[in-house]
Each structure stands twice: as C-alpha cells, then as structure tokens.
Coordinates of C-alpha atoms in Angstrom, one line a residue:
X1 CA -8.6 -49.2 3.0
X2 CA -8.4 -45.6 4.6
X3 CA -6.7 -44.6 1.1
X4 CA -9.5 -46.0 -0.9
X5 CA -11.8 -43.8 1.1
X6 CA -10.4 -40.8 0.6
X7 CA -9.6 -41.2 -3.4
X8 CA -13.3 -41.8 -3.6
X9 CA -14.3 -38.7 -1.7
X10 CA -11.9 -36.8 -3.8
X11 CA -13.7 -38.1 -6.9
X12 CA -16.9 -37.2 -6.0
X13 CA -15.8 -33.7 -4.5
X14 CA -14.5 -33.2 -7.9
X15 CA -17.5 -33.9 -10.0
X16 CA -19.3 -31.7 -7.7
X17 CA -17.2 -28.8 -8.4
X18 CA -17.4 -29.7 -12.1
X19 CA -20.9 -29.8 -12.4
X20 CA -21.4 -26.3 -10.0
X21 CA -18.8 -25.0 -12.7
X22 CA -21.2 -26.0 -15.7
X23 CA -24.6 -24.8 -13.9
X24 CA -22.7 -21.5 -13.8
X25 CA -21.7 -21.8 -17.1
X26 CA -25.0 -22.5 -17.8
X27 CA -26.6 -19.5 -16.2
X28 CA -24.1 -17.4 -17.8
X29 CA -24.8 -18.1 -21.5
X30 CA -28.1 -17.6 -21.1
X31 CA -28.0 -14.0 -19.1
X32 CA -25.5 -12.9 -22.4
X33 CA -28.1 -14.3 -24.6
X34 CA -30.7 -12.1 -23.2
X35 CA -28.7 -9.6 -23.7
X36 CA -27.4 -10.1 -27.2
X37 CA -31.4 -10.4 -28.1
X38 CA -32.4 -6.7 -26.0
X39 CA -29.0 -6.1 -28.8
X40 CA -27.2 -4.5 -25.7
X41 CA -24.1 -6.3 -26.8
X42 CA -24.1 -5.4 -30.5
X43 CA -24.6 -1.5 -30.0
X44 CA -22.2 -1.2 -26.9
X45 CA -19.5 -2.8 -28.2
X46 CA -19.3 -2.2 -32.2
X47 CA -17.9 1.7 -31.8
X48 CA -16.6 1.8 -35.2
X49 CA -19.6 2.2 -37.3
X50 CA -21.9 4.1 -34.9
X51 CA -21.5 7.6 -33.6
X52 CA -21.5 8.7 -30.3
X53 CA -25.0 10.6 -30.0
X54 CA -26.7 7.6 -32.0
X55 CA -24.9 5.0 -29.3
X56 CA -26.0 6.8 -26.5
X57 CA -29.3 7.2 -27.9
X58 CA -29.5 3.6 -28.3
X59 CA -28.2 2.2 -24.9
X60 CA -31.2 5.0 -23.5
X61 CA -33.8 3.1 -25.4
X62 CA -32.2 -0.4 -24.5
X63 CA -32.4 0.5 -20.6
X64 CA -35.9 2.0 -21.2
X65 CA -36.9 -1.2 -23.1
X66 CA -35.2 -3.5 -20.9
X67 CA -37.9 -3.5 -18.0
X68 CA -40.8 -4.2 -19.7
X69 CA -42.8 -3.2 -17.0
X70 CA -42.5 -0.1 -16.1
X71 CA -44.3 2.8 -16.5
X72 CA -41.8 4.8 -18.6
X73 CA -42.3 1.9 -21.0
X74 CA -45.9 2.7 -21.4
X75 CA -45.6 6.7 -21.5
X76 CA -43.2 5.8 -24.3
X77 CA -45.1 3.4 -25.7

C-alpha cells in the first residue's frame, strides 16, 4: 500500500513539472515572437549582408520603436 502511494505522488509530481516546463515554453515562444516581429532578431543576427553603421543604426531605431510609449517615440514620430 505505502508503495502505491508514493508511485502515485511521483506521477503527479512529474506531470507538474512537465506542464511548468511547457507554460515556460510557452512564454518563451511568444517573447521571441515579439521580437522577431519588432525584427530585432533578423537585424542583430544576419551580420553578413548588413554593415556595421547601418546595423547599429537599425538596433537604435528598434530600441527607440520598441516602447511605444514614450516620449522619444513621439519627438521622432
């Protein structure tokens, strides 16, 4: 009986871990998607076909761009 017990605990301890481990999965994904669409990602990692004053440029205007709501946003804008 006392083995019985414990196998089921174990069980469910393990589907908790498993679903923490897909919520952070989860959460994960979706912060790189927001990402790939501000196209963070795609300038800061392709170095081969963009120069180093046009990169730098770029990740400038993604930081500037990336809080919406702030007031250097609307002097730029």
């Amino acid at each position: 009986m006392y083995k019985i017990i414990t196998i089921n605990a174990m069980i469910k301890i393990f589907f908790i871990i498993i679903l923490i481990f897909l919520l952070l999965c989860k959460y994960l994904v979706s912060y790189i998607k927001i990402l790939y669409k501000k196209n963070f990602i795609k300038y800061y990692f392709n170095y081969n076909n963009i120069s180093a004053k046009y990169k730098l440029n770029k990740i400038y205007e993604i930081i500037i761009n990336f809080n919406s709501n702030s007031t250097l946003n609307k002097i730029v804008k």
